[in-house]
């Protein structure tokens, strides 16, 4: 009961402070399994996306929260678990074992059927990528050798089974395996610029493991001015969340091109 009252209070507070406008372009709100991915500039991003979703979707959509920050105090822990039903990511997990040195062409490692090496939480959603030119909706045509390689790719089931128990992605995989939708911020941390930082690889890995999940880009507008990094007192400013057309990993598409395309899909919503 207390969590429900807090939920109603937060909804009212967010709508009072920000207007909490949800704008759906390219897809309607729908009760299907989705991975929402968005720009990240404030702790309030989590609340903005949650408040922008219709009530029937909030109960099946779980935001991702850094375990070390959001469980630091009993109140933070309670509000993220009881109100938002967040999935905690341990940014320190997987650091006890030494990771192998990166080899040339390491961006295809996510397609390797061998179990992935442990990585720290900050790099769990890793792999910076320098944007290339091209349309956000442009789908690359696989070369013959890529098509041959595709046929040898491990199945989504094999990719999920190969995930180490202490991999930071493991809680996200568990949530998606149970049928929930999730909200992630592929930058991995909050940014300060006008555009998102390069996306990290978690979104690509999850897309391969759960090809049935619909990948929905989202642009959160202005919320960094409500509660900038380092501030604790919010200021009333009109904000919005714009949801765009879903994307998917195209046949033969490797990690870096996909992450770049996903990032451009988010940035494109800024002008809608």
mmCIF file with all atom_site columns, C-alpha atoms in Angstrom, residues 46-257:
data_model
loop_
_atom_site.group_PDB
_atom_site.id
_atom_site.type_symbol
_atom_site.label_atom_id
_atom_site.label_alt_id
_atom_site.label_comp_id
_atom_site.label_asym_id
_atom_site.label_entity_id
_atom_site.label_seq_id
_atom_site.pdbx_PDB_ins_code
_atom_site.Cartn_x
_atom_site.Cartn_y
_atom_site.Cartn_z
_atom_site.occupancy
_atom_site.B_iso_or_equiv
_atom_site.pdbx_formal_charge
_atom_site.auth_seq_id
_atom_site.auth_comp_id
_atom_site.auth_asym_id
_atom_site.auth_atom_id
_atom_site.pdbx_PDB_model_num
ATOM 1   C CA . UNK A 1 46  ? 14.567 6.796   -14.792 1.00 0.00 ? 46  UNK A CA 1
ATOM 2   C CA . UNK A 1 47  ? 11.525 8.514   -13.315 1.00 0.00 ? 47  UNK A CA 1
ATOM 3   C CA . UNK A 1 48  ? 10.714 10.373  -16.548 1.00 0.00 ? 48  UNK A CA 1
ATOM 4   C CA . UNK A 1 49  ? 10.525 7.193   -18.650 1.00 0.00 ? 49  UNK A CA 1
ATOM 5   C CA . UNK A 1 50  ? 8.577  5.411   -15.942 1.00 0.00 ? 50  UNK A CA 1
ATOM 6   C CA . UNK A 1 51  ? 6.081  8.288   -15.706 1.00 0.00 ? 51  UNK A CA 1
ATOM 7   C CA . UNK A 1 52  ? 5.768  8.569   -19.498 1.00 0.00 ? 52  UNK A CA 1
ATOM 8   C CA . UNK A 1 53  ? 4.560  4.988   -19.875 1.00 0.00 ? 53  UNK A CA 1
ATOM 9   C CA . UNK A 1 54  ? 0.851  4.175   -19.541 1.00 0.00 ? 54  UNK A CA 1
ATOM 10  C CA . UNK A 1 55  ? -0.076 2.583   -16.256 1.00 0.00 ? 55  UNK A CA 1
ATOM 11  C CA . UNK A 1 56  ? -0.578 -0.869  -17.798 1.00 0.00 ? 56  UNK A CA 1
ATOM 12  C CA . UNK A 1 57  ? 2.989  -0.802  -19.143 1.00 0.00 ? 57  UNK A CA 1
ATOM 13  C CA . UNK A 1 58  ? 4.658  0.497   -15.990 1.00 0.00 ? 58  UNK A CA 1
ATOM 14  C CA . UNK A 1 59  ? 3.927  -2.756  -14.171 1.00 0.00 ? 59  UNK A CA 1
ATOM 15  C CA . UNK A 1 60  ? 5.770  -4.849  -16.799 1.00 0.00 ? 60  UNK A CA 1
ATOM 16  C CA . UNK A 1 61  ? 8.614  -2.429  -17.546 1.00 0.00 ? 61  UNK A CA 1
ATOM 17  C CA . UNK A 1 62  ? 11.657 -2.402  -15.265 1.00 0.00 ? 62  UNK A CA 1
ATOM 18  C CA . UNK A 1 63  ? 14.323 0.328   -15.302 1.00 0.00 ? 63  UNK A CA 1
ATOM 19  C CA . UNK A 1 64  ? 17.966 -0.556  -14.805 1.00 0.00 ? 64  UNK A CA 1
ATOM 20  C CA . UNK A 1 65  ? 19.629 0.971   -11.743 1.00 0.00 ? 65  UNK A CA 1
ATOM 21  C CA . UNK A 1 66  ? 23.242 0.975   -10.539 1.00 0.00 ? 66  UNK A CA 1
ATOM 22  C CA . UNK A 1 67  ? 23.263 -1.213  -7.446  1.00 0.00 ? 67  UNK A CA 1
ATOM 23  C CA . UNK A 1 68  ? 26.032 0.671   -5.646  1.00 0.00 ? 68  UNK A CA 1
ATOM 24  C CA . UNK A 1 69  ? 24.156 4.008   -5.887  1.00 0.00 ? 69  UNK A CA 1
ATOM 25  C CA . UNK A 1 70  ? 20.518 2.993   -5.589  1.00 0.00 ? 70  UNK A CA 1
ATOM 26  C CA . UNK A 1 71  ? 21.019 0.657   -2.612  1.00 0.00 ? 71  UNK A CA 1
ATOM 27  C CA . UNK A 1 72  ? 23.305 3.022   -0.743  1.00 0.00 ? 72  UNK A CA 1
ATOM 28  C CA . UNK A 1 73  ? 20.554 4.101   1.664   1.00 0.00 ? 73  UNK A CA 1
ATOM 29  C CA . UNK A 1 74  ? 17.441 2.215   2.827   1.00 0.00 ? 74  UNK A CA 1
ATOM 30  C CA . UNK A 1 75  ? 15.188 4.833   1.205   1.00 0.00 ? 75  UNK A CA 1
ATOM 31  C CA . UNK A 1 76  ? 16.874 4.613   -2.208  1.00 0.00 ? 76  UNK A CA 1
ATOM 32  C CA . UNK A 1 77  ? 16.756 0.833   -2.002  1.00 0.00 ? 77  UNK A CA 1
ATOM 33  C CA . UNK A 1 78  ? 13.105 0.805   -1.050  1.00 0.00 ? 78  UNK A CA 1
ATOM 34  C CA . UNK A 1 79  ? 11.953 3.279   -3.685  1.00 0.00 ? 79  UNK A CA 1
ATOM 35  C CA . UNK A 1 80  ? 13.792 1.551   -6.538  1.00 0.00 ? 80  UNK A CA 1
ATOM 36  C CA . UNK A 1 81  ? 12.689 -1.931  -5.507  1.00 0.00 ? 81  UNK A CA 1
ATOM 37  C CA . UNK A 1 82  ? 9.160  -1.328  -4.159  1.00 0.00 ? 82  UNK A CA 1
ATOM 38  C CA . UNK A 1 83  ? 8.053  1.494   -6.481  1.00 0.00 ? 83  UNK A CA 1
ATOM 39  C CA . UNK A 1 84  ? 10.051 1.091   -9.694  1.00 0.00 ? 84  UNK A CA 1
ATOM 40  C CA . UNK A 1 85  ? 10.757 -2.667  -9.496  1.00 0.00 ? 85  UNK A CA 1
ATOM 41  C CA . UNK A 1 86  ? 14.215 -1.828  -10.827 1.00 0.00 ? 86  UNK A CA 1
ATOM 42  C CA . UNK A 1 87  ? 16.795 -4.339  -12.003 1.00 0.00 ? 87  UNK A CA 1
ATOM 43  C CA . UNK A 1 88  ? 20.044 -3.704  -10.169 1.00 0.00 ? 88  UNK A CA 1
ATOM 44  C CA . UNK A 1 89  ? 23.327 -3.874  -12.034 1.00 0.00 ? 89  UNK A CA 1
ATOM 45  C CA . UNK A 1 90  ? 26.398 -4.535  -9.936  1.00 0.00 ? 90  UNK A CA 1
ATOM 46  C CA . UNK A 1 91  ? 29.092 -2.348  -11.452 1.00 0.00 ? 91  UNK A CA 1
ATOM 47  C CA . UNK A 1 92  ? 31.739 -4.162  -9.432  1.00 0.00 ? 92  UNK A CA 1
ATOM 48  C CA . UNK A 1 93  ? 30.834 -7.704  -10.437 1.00 0.00 ? 93  UNK A CA 1
ATOM 49  C CA . UNK A 1 94  ? 33.116 -9.792  -12.593 1.00 0.00 ? 94  UNK A CA 1
ATOM 50  C CA . UNK A 1 95  ? 36.248 -7.888  -11.597 1.00 0.00 ? 95  UNK A CA 1
ATOM 51  C CA . UNK A 1 96  ? 37.910 -10.609 -9.541  1.00 0.00 ? 96  UNK A CA 1
ATOM 52  C CA . UNK A 1 97  ? 39.107 -12.563 -12.550 1.00 0.00 ? 97  UNK A CA 1
ATOM 53  C CA . UNK A 1 98  ? 41.495 -11.058 -15.051 1.00 0.00 ? 98  UNK A CA 1
ATOM 54  C CA . UNK A 1 99  ? 39.994 -10.398 -18.442 1.00 0.00 ? 99  UNK A CA 1
ATOM 55  C CA . UNK A 1 100 ? 42.000 -11.452 -21.497 1.00 0.00 ? 100 UNK A CA 1
ATOM 56  C CA . UNK A 1 101 ? 43.677 -8.771  -23.561 1.00 0.00 ? 101 UNK A CA 1
ATOM 57  C CA . UNK A 1 102 ? 41.604 -7.466  -26.423 1.00 0.00 ? 102 UNK A CA 1
ATOM 58  C CA . UNK A 1 103 ? 42.489 -8.974  -29.776 1.00 0.00 ? 103 UNK A CA 1
ATOM 59  C CA . UNK A 1 104 ? 42.100 -7.415  -33.206 1.00 0.00 ? 104 UNK A CA 1
ATOM 60  C CA . UNK A 1 105 ? 38.463 -7.581  -34.306 1.00 0.00 ? 105 UNK A CA 1
ATOM 61  C CA . UNK A 1 106 ? 37.342 -7.924  -30.710 1.00 0.00 ? 106 UNK A CA 1
ATOM 62  C CA . UNK A 1 107 ? 34.001 -6.275  -31.501 1.00 0.00 ? 107 UNK A CA 1
ATOM 63  C CA . UNK A 1 108 ? 32.777 -9.598  -32.808 1.00 0.00 ? 108 UNK A CA 1
ATOM 64  C CA . UNK A 1 109 ? 33.452 -11.266 -29.460 1.00 0.00 ? 109 UNK A CA 1
ATOM 65  C CA . UNK A 1 110 ? 29.759 -11.076 -28.557 1.00 0.00 ? 110 UNK A CA 1
ATOM 66  C CA . UNK A 1 111 ? 29.141 -13.602 -31.306 1.00 0.00 ? 111 UNK A CA 1
ATOM 67  C CA . UNK A 1 112 ? 31.737 -16.019 -29.960 1.00 0.00 ? 112 UNK A CA 1
ATOM 68  C CA . UNK A 1 113 ? 30.004 -19.151 -28.623 1.00 0.00 ? 113 UNK A CA 1
ATOM 69  C CA . UNK A 1 114 ? 32.597 -19.413 -25.846 1.00 0.00 ? 114 UNK A CA 1
ATOM 70  C CA . UNK A 1 115 ? 31.555 -17.909 -22.454 1.00 0.00 ? 115 UNK A CA 1
ATOM 71  C CA . UNK A 1 116 ? 32.359 -14.188 -22.291 1.00 0.00 ? 116 UNK A CA 1
ATOM 72  C CA . UNK A 1 117 ? 35.173 -13.045 -20.042 1.00 0.00 ? 117 UNK A CA 1
ATOM 73  C CA . UNK A 1 118 ? 34.117 -11.191 -16.869 1.00 0.00 ? 118 UNK A CA 1
ATOM 74  C CA . UNK A 1 119 ? 34.083 -7.448  -17.191 1.00 0.00 ? 119 UNK A CA 1
ATOM 75  C CA . UNK A 1 120 ? 33.522 -4.683  -14.714 1.00 0.00 ? 120 UNK A CA 1
ATOM 76  C CA . UNK A 1 121 ? 30.183 -2.964  -14.440 1.00 0.00 ? 121 UNK A CA 1
ATOM 77  C CA . UNK A 1 122 ? 31.256 0.222   -16.132 1.00 0.00 ? 122 UNK A CA 1
ATOM 78  C CA . UNK A 1 123 ? 32.353 -1.721  -19.181 1.00 0.00 ? 123 UNK A CA 1
ATOM 79  C CA . UNK A 1 124 ? 29.409 -4.083  -19.138 1.00 0.00 ? 124 UNK A CA 1
ATOM 80  C CA . UNK A 1 125 ? 27.641 -1.796  -21.555 1.00 0.00 ? 125 UNK A CA 1
ATOM 81  C CA . UNK A 1 126 ? 30.919 -1.026  -23.257 1.00 0.00 ? 126 UNK A CA 1
ATOM 82  C CA . UNK A 1 127 ? 32.569 -0.574  -26.645 1.00 0.00 ? 127 UNK A CA 1
ATOM 83  C CA . UNK A 1 128 ? 32.827 3.056   -27.615 1.00 0.00 ? 128 UNK A CA 1
ATOM 84  C CA . UNK A 1 129 ? 32.170 3.681   -31.268 1.00 0.00 ? 129 UNK A CA 1
ATOM 85  C CA . UNK A 1 130 ? 32.983 6.605   -33.516 1.00 0.00 ? 130 UNK A CA 1
ATOM 86  C CA . UNK A 1 131 ? 29.876 7.496   -35.556 1.00 0.00 ? 131 UNK A CA 1
ATOM 87  C CA . UNK A 1 132 ? 30.031 7.013   -39.308 1.00 0.00 ? 132 UNK A CA 1
ATOM 88  C CA . UNK A 1 133 ? 27.994 8.682   -41.992 1.00 0.00 ? 133 UNK A CA 1
ATOM 89  C CA . UNK A 1 134 ? 24.725 7.217   -43.254 1.00 0.00 ? 134 UNK A CA 1
ATOM 90  C CA . UNK A 1 135 ? 21.018 7.230   -42.607 1.00 0.00 ? 135 UNK A CA 1
ATOM 91  C CA . UNK A 1 136 ? 19.770 6.049   -39.205 1.00 0.00 ? 136 UNK A CA 1
ATOM 92  C CA . UNK A 1 137 ? 17.407 3.756   -41.028 1.00 0.00 ? 137 UNK A CA 1
ATOM 93  C CA . UNK A 1 138 ? 19.962 2.463   -43.492 1.00 0.00 ? 138 UNK A CA 1
ATOM 94  C CA . UNK A 1 139 ? 20.297 -1.297  -43.318 1.00 0.00 ? 139 UNK A CA 1
ATOM 95  C CA . UNK A 1 140 ? 23.669 -2.683  -44.418 1.00 0.00 ? 140 UNK A CA 1
ATOM 96  C CA . UNK A 1 141 ? 23.622 -5.365  -47.081 1.00 0.00 ? 141 UNK A CA 1
ATOM 97  C CA . UNK A 1 142 ? 25.615 -8.353  -45.822 1.00 0.00 ? 142 UNK A CA 1
ATOM 98  C CA . UNK A 1 143 ? 28.512 -9.453  -47.967 1.00 0.00 ? 143 UNK A CA 1
ATOM 99  C CA . UNK A 1 144 ? 28.622 -13.125 -49.023 1.00 0.00 ? 144 UNK A CA 1
ATOM 100 C CA . UNK A 1 145 ? 31.247 -13.947 -46.381 1.00 0.00 ? 145 UNK A CA 1
ATOM 101 C CA . UNK A 1 146 ? 29.085 -12.256 -43.730 1.00 0.00 ? 146 UNK A CA 1
ATOM 102 C CA . UNK A 1 147 ? 26.071 -14.317 -44.776 1.00 0.00 ? 147 UNK A CA 1
ATOM 103 C CA . UNK A 1 148 ? 28.161 -17.477 -44.434 1.00 0.00 ? 148 UNK A CA 1
ATOM 104 C CA . UNK A 1 149 ? 29.350 -16.388 -41.004 1.00 0.00 ? 149 UNK A CA 1
ATOM 105 C CA . UNK A 1 150 ? 25.783 -15.630 -39.954 1.00 0.00 ? 150 UNK A CA 1
ATOM 106 C CA . UNK A 1 151 ? 24.786 -19.233 -40.474 1.00 0.00 ? 151 UNK A CA 1
ATOM 107 C CA . UNK A 1 152 ? 27.427 -20.226 -37.916 1.00 0.00 ? 152 UNK A CA 1
ATOM 108 C CA . UNK A 1 153 ? 26.246 -17.770 -35.247 1.00 0.00 ? 153 UNK A CA 1
ATOM 109 C CA . UNK A 1 154 ? 25.244 -19.251 -31.906 1.00 0.00 ? 154 UNK A CA 1
ATOM 110 C CA . UNK A 1 155 ? 21.551 -19.262 -31.135 1.00 0.00 ? 155 UNK A CA 1
ATOM 111 C CA . UNK A 1 156 ? 20.032 -16.790 -28.653 1.00 0.00 ? 156 UNK A CA 1
ATOM 112 C CA . UNK A 1 157 ? 19.614 -19.701 -26.241 1.00 0.00 ? 157 UNK A CA 1
ATOM 113 C CA . UNK A 1 158 ? 23.323 -20.550 -26.537 1.00 0.00 ? 158 UNK A CA 1
ATOM 114 C CA . UNK A 1 159 ? 24.303 -16.923 -25.989 1.00 0.00 ? 159 UNK A CA 1
ATOM 115 C CA . UNK A 1 160 ? 22.181 -16.728 -22.848 1.00 0.00 ? 160 UNK A CA 1
ATOM 116 C CA . UNK A 1 161 ? 23.531 -20.044 -21.544 1.00 0.00 ? 161 UNK A CA 1
ATOM 117 C CA . UNK A 1 162 ? 27.112 -18.863 -22.118 1.00 0.00 ? 162 UNK A CA 1
ATOM 118 C CA . UNK A 1 163 ? 26.670 -15.770 -19.941 1.00 0.00 ? 163 UNK A CA 1
ATOM 119 C CA . UNK A 1 164 ? 28.720 -15.958 -16.744 1.00 0.00 ? 164 UNK A CA 1
ATOM 120 C CA . UNK A 1 165 ? 26.618 -15.828 -13.534 1.00 0.00 ? 165 UNK A CA 1
ATOM 121 C CA . UNK A 1 166 ? 28.526 -12.775 -12.315 1.00 0.00 ? 166 UNK A CA 1
ATOM 122 C CA . UNK A 1 167 ? 28.282 -10.925 -15.615 1.00 0.00 ? 167 UNK A CA 1
ATOM 123 C CA . UNK A 1 168 ? 26.673 -7.500  -15.033 1.00 0.00 ? 168 UNK A CA 1
ATOM 124 C CA . UNK A 1 169 ? 24.202 -8.323  -17.790 1.00 0.00 ? 169 UNK A CA 1
ATOM 125 C CA . UNK A 1 170 ? 22.952 -11.413 -15.933 1.00 0.00 ? 170 UNK A CA 1
ATOM 126 C CA . UNK A 1 171 ? 20.159 -9.578  -13.991 1.00 0.00 ? 171 UNK A CA 1
ATOM 127 C CA . UNK A 1 172 ? 18.934 -7.984  -17.235 1.00 0.00 ? 172 UNK A CA 1
ATOM 128 C CA . UNK A 1 173 ? 18.884 -11.373 -18.954 1.00 0.00 ? 173 UNK A CA 1
ATOM 129 C CA . UNK A 1 174 ? 16.935 -12.797 -16.037 1.00 0.00 ? 174 UNK A CA 1
ATOM 130 C CA . UNK A 1 175 ? 14.357 -9.999  -16.232 1.00 0.00 ? 175 UNK A CA 1
ATOM 131 C CA . UNK A 1 176 ? 13.916 -10.419 -19.990 1.00 0.00 ? 176 UNK A CA 1
ATOM 132 C CA . UNK A 1 177 ? 13.743 -14.207 -19.647 1.00 0.00 ? 177 UNK A CA 1
ATOM 133 C CA . UNK A 1 178 ? 10.832 -13.774 -17.238 1.00 0.00 ? 178 UNK A CA 1
ATOM 134 C CA . UNK A 1 179 ? 8.971  -11.733 -19.860 1.00 0.00 ? 179 UNK A CA 1
ATOM 135 C CA . UNK A 1 180 ? 9.516  -8.235  -18.487 1.00 0.00 ? 180 UNK A CA 1
ATOM 136 C CA . UNK A 1 181 ? 10.387 -5.196  -20.570 1.00 0.00 ? 181 UNK A CA 1
ATOM 137 C CA . UNK A 1 182 ? 13.364 -3.091  -19.477 1.00 0.00 ? 182 UNK A CA 1
ATOM 138 C CA . UNK A 1 183 ? 14.660 0.487   -19.759 1.00 0.00 ? 183 UNK A CA 1
ATOM 139 C CA . UNK A 1 184 ? 18.395 0.913   -20.293 1.00 0.00 ? 184 UNK A CA 1
ATOM 140 C CA . UNK A 1 185 ? 20.733 3.832   -20.870 1.00 0.00 ? 185 UNK A CA 1
ATOM 141 C CA . UNK A 1 186 ? 23.390 2.501   -23.278 1.00 0.00 ? 186 UNK A CA 1
ATOM 142 C CA . UNK A 1 187 ? 25.839 5.315   -22.498 1.00 0.00 ? 187 UNK A CA 1
ATOM 143 C CA . UNK A 1 188 ? 26.488 3.520   -19.197 1.00 0.00 ? 188 UNK A CA 1
ATOM 144 C CA . UNK A 1 189 ? 26.708 6.769   -17.238 1.00 0.00 ? 189 UNK A CA 1
ATOM 145 C CA . UNK A 1 190 ? 25.246 10.244  -17.334 1.00 0.00 ? 190 UNK A CA 1
ATOM 146 C CA . UNK A 1 191 ? 26.583 12.620  -19.959 1.00 0.00 ? 191 UNK A CA 1
ATOM 147 C CA . UNK A 1 192 ? 26.978 16.398  -20.040 1.00 0.00 ? 192 UNK A CA 1
ATOM 148 C CA . UNK A 1 193 ? 26.918 17.158  -23.767 1.00 0.00 ? 193 UNK A CA 1
ATOM 149 C CA . UNK A 1 194 ? 24.069 17.899  -26.132 1.00 0.00 ? 194 UNK A CA 1
ATOM 150 C CA . UNK A 1 195 ? 24.363 14.432  -27.661 1.00 0.00 ? 195 UNK A CA 1
ATOM 151 C CA . UNK A 1 196 ? 24.655 11.017  -26.009 1.00 0.00 ? 196 UNK A CA 1
ATOM 152 C CA . UNK A 1 197 ? 28.075 9.529   -25.484 1.00 0.00 ? 197 UNK A CA 1
ATOM 153 C CA . UNK A 1 198 ? 29.007 6.487   -27.596 1.00 0.00 ? 198 UNK A CA 1
ATOM 154 C CA . UNK A 1 199 ? 26.792 3.541   -26.766 1.00 0.00 ? 199 UNK A CA 1
ATOM 155 C CA . UNK A 1 200 ? 28.234 0.543   -24.973 1.00 0.00 ? 200 UNK A CA 1
ATOM 156 C CA . UNK A 1 201 ? 27.747 -3.015  -26.064 1.00 0.00 ? 201 UNK A CA 1
ATOM 157 C CA . UNK A 1 202 ? 25.060 -4.270  -23.672 1.00 0.00 ? 202 UNK A CA 1
ATOM 158 C CA . UNK A 1 203 ? 22.220 -3.236  -25.986 1.00 0.00 ? 203 UNK A CA 1
ATOM 159 C CA . UNK A 1 204 ? 23.722 -5.254  -28.844 1.00 0.00 ? 204 UNK A CA 1
ATOM 160 C CA . UNK A 1 205 ? 24.255 -8.334  -26.679 1.00 0.00 ? 205 UNK A CA 1
ATOM 161 C CA . UNK A 1 206 ? 20.710 -8.213  -25.326 1.00 0.00 ? 206 UNK A CA 1
ATOM 162 C CA . UNK A 1 207 ? 19.303 -7.765  -28.838 1.00 0.00 ? 207 UNK A CA 1
ATOM 163 C CA . UNK A 1 208 ? 21.076 -10.952 -29.938 1.00 0.00 ? 208 UNK A CA 1
ATOM 164 C CA . UNK A 1 209 ? 19.952 -12.876 -26.879 1.00 0.00 ? 209 UNK A CA 1
ATOM 165 C CA . UNK A 1 210 ? 16.318 -11.717 -27.161 1.00 0.00 ? 210 UNK A CA 1
ATOM 166 C CA . UNK A 1 211 ? 15.517 -11.187 -30.846 1.00 0.00 ? 211 UNK A CA 1
ATOM 167 C CA . UNK A 1 212 ? 11.796 -11.205 -30.048 1.00 0.00 ? 212 UNK A CA 1
ATOM 168 C CA . UNK A 1 213 ? 12.113 -8.097  -27.866 1.00 0.00 ? 213 UNK A CA 1
ATOM 169 C CA . UNK A 1 214 ? 11.215 -4.842  -29.652 1.00 0.00 ? 214 UNK A CA 1
ATOM 170 C CA . UNK A 1 215 ? 14.000 -2.243  -29.410 1.00 0.00 ? 215 UNK A CA 1
ATOM 171 C CA . UNK A 1 216 ? 12.445 1.203   -28.937 1.00 0.00 ? 216 UNK A CA 1
ATOM 172 C CA . UNK A 1 217 ? 14.646 4.343   -28.964 1.00 0.00 ? 217 UNK A CA 1
ATOM 173 C CA . UNK A 1 218 ? 13.658 7.245   -26.727 1.00 0.00 ? 218 UNK A CA 1
ATOM 174 C CA . UNK A 1 219 ? 14.828 10.830  -26.321 1.00 0.00 ? 219 UNK A CA 1
ATOM 175 C CA . UNK A 1 220 ? 14.431 12.485  -22.920 1.00 0.00 ? 220 UNK A CA 1
ATOM 176 C CA . UNK A 1 221 ? 14.243 16.239  -23.407 1.00 0.00 ? 221 UNK A CA 1
ATOM 177 C CA . UNK A 1 222 ? 15.255 18.867  -20.871 1.00 0.00 ? 222 UNK A CA 1
ATOM 178 C CA . UNK A 1 223 ? 15.276 16.710  -17.748 1.00 0.00 ? 223 UNK A CA 1
ATOM 179 C CA . UNK A 1 224 ? 18.928 17.532  -17.054 1.00 0.00 ? 224 UNK A CA 1
ATOM 180 C CA . UNK A 1 225 ? 17.777 21.072  -16.289 1.00 0.00 ? 225 UNK A CA 1
ATOM 181 C CA . UNK A 1 226 ? 15.288 19.757  -13.724 1.00 0.00 ? 226 UNK A CA 1
ATOM 182 C CA . UNK A 1 227 ? 17.921 17.884  -11.757 1.00 0.00 ? 227 UNK A CA 1
ATOM 183 C CA . UNK A 1 228 ? 21.461 18.311  -13.138 1.00 0.00 ? 228 UNK A CA 1
ATOM 184 C CA . UNK A 1 229 ? 24.237 15.972  -12.064 1.00 0.00 ? 229 UNK A CA 1
ATOM 185 C CA . UNK A 1 230 ? 25.271 16.874  -8.519  1.00 0.00 ? 230 UNK A CA 1
ATOM 186 C CA . UNK A 1 231 ? 22.001 18.604  -7.625  1.00 0.00 ? 231 UNK A CA 1
ATOM 187 C CA . UNK A 1 232 ? 19.342 17.237  -5.288  1.00 0.00 ? 232 UNK A CA 1
ATOM 188 C CA . UNK A 1 233 ? 16.612 19.895  -5.451  1.00 0.00 ? 233 UNK A CA 1
ATOM 189 C CA . UNK A 1 234 ? 14.503 19.739  -8.652  1.00 0.00 ? 234 UNK A CA 1
ATOM 190 C CA . UNK A 1 235 ? 13.312 22.840  -10.521 1.00 0.00 ? 235 UNK A CA 1
ATOM 191 C CA . UNK A 1 236 ? 10.050 22.995  -12.523 1.00 0.00 ? 236 UNK A CA 1
ATOM 192 C CA . UNK A 1 237 ? 10.797 22.856  -16.272 1.00 0.00 ? 237 UNK A CA 1
ATOM 193 C CA . UNK A 1 238 ? 8.724  21.432  -19.118 1.00 0.00 ? 238 UNK A CA 1
ATOM 194 C CA . UNK A 1 239 ? 10.120 18.070  -20.248 1.00 0.00 ? 239 UNK A CA 1
ATOM 195 C CA . UNK A 1 240 ? 9.112  15.318  -22.626 1.00 0.00 ? 240 UNK A CA 1
ATOM 196 C CA . UNK A 1 241 ? 9.971  11.766  -23.612 1.00 0.00 ? 241 UNK A CA 1
ATOM 197 C CA . UNK A 1 242 ? 9.782  10.975  -27.336 1.00 0.00 ? 242 UNK A CA 1
ATOM 198 C CA . UNK A 1 243 ? 9.569  7.318   -28.355 1.00 0.00 ? 243 UNK A CA 1
ATOM 199 C CA . UNK A 1 244 ? 10.663 6.427   -31.902 1.00 0.00 ? 244 UNK A CA 1
ATOM 200 C CA . UNK A 1 245 ? 10.333 3.662   -34.460 1.00 0.00 ? 245 UNK A CA 1
ATOM 201 C CA . UNK A 1 246 ? 11.738 0.304   -33.295 1.00 0.00 ? 246 UNK A CA 1
ATOM 202 C CA . UNK A 1 247 ? 15.017 -0.954  -34.727 1.00 0.00 ? 247 UNK A CA 1
ATOM 203 C CA . UNK A 1 248 ? 16.589 -4.404  -34.832 1.00 0.00 ? 248 UNK A CA 1
ATOM 204 C CA . UNK A 1 249 ? 19.932 -6.020  -35.491 1.00 0.00 ? 249 UNK A CA 1
ATOM 205 C CA . UNK A 1 250 ? 20.098 -6.584  -39.226 1.00 0.00 ? 250 UNK A CA 1
ATOM 206 C CA . UNK A 1 251 ? 21.440 -9.868  -40.648 1.00 0.00 ? 251 UNK A CA 1
ATOM 207 C CA . UNK A 1 252 ? 25.211 -9.806  -40.529 1.00 0.00 ? 252 UNK A CA 1
ATOM 208 C CA . UNK A 1 253 ? 25.330 -6.487  -38.681 1.00 0.00 ? 253 UNK A CA 1
ATOM 209 C CA . UNK A 1 254 ? 28.221 -6.271  -36.259 1.00 0.00 ? 254 UNK A CA 1
ATOM 210 C CA . UNK A 1 255 ? 28.305 -4.591  -32.907 1.00 0.00 ? 255 UNK A CA 1
ATOM 211 C CA . UNK A 1 256 ? 29.829 -1.236  -33.742 1.00 0.00 ? 256 UNK A CA 1
ATOM 212 C CA . UNK A 1 257 ? 27.622 -0.380  -36.733 1.00 0.00 ? 257 UNK A CA 1
#
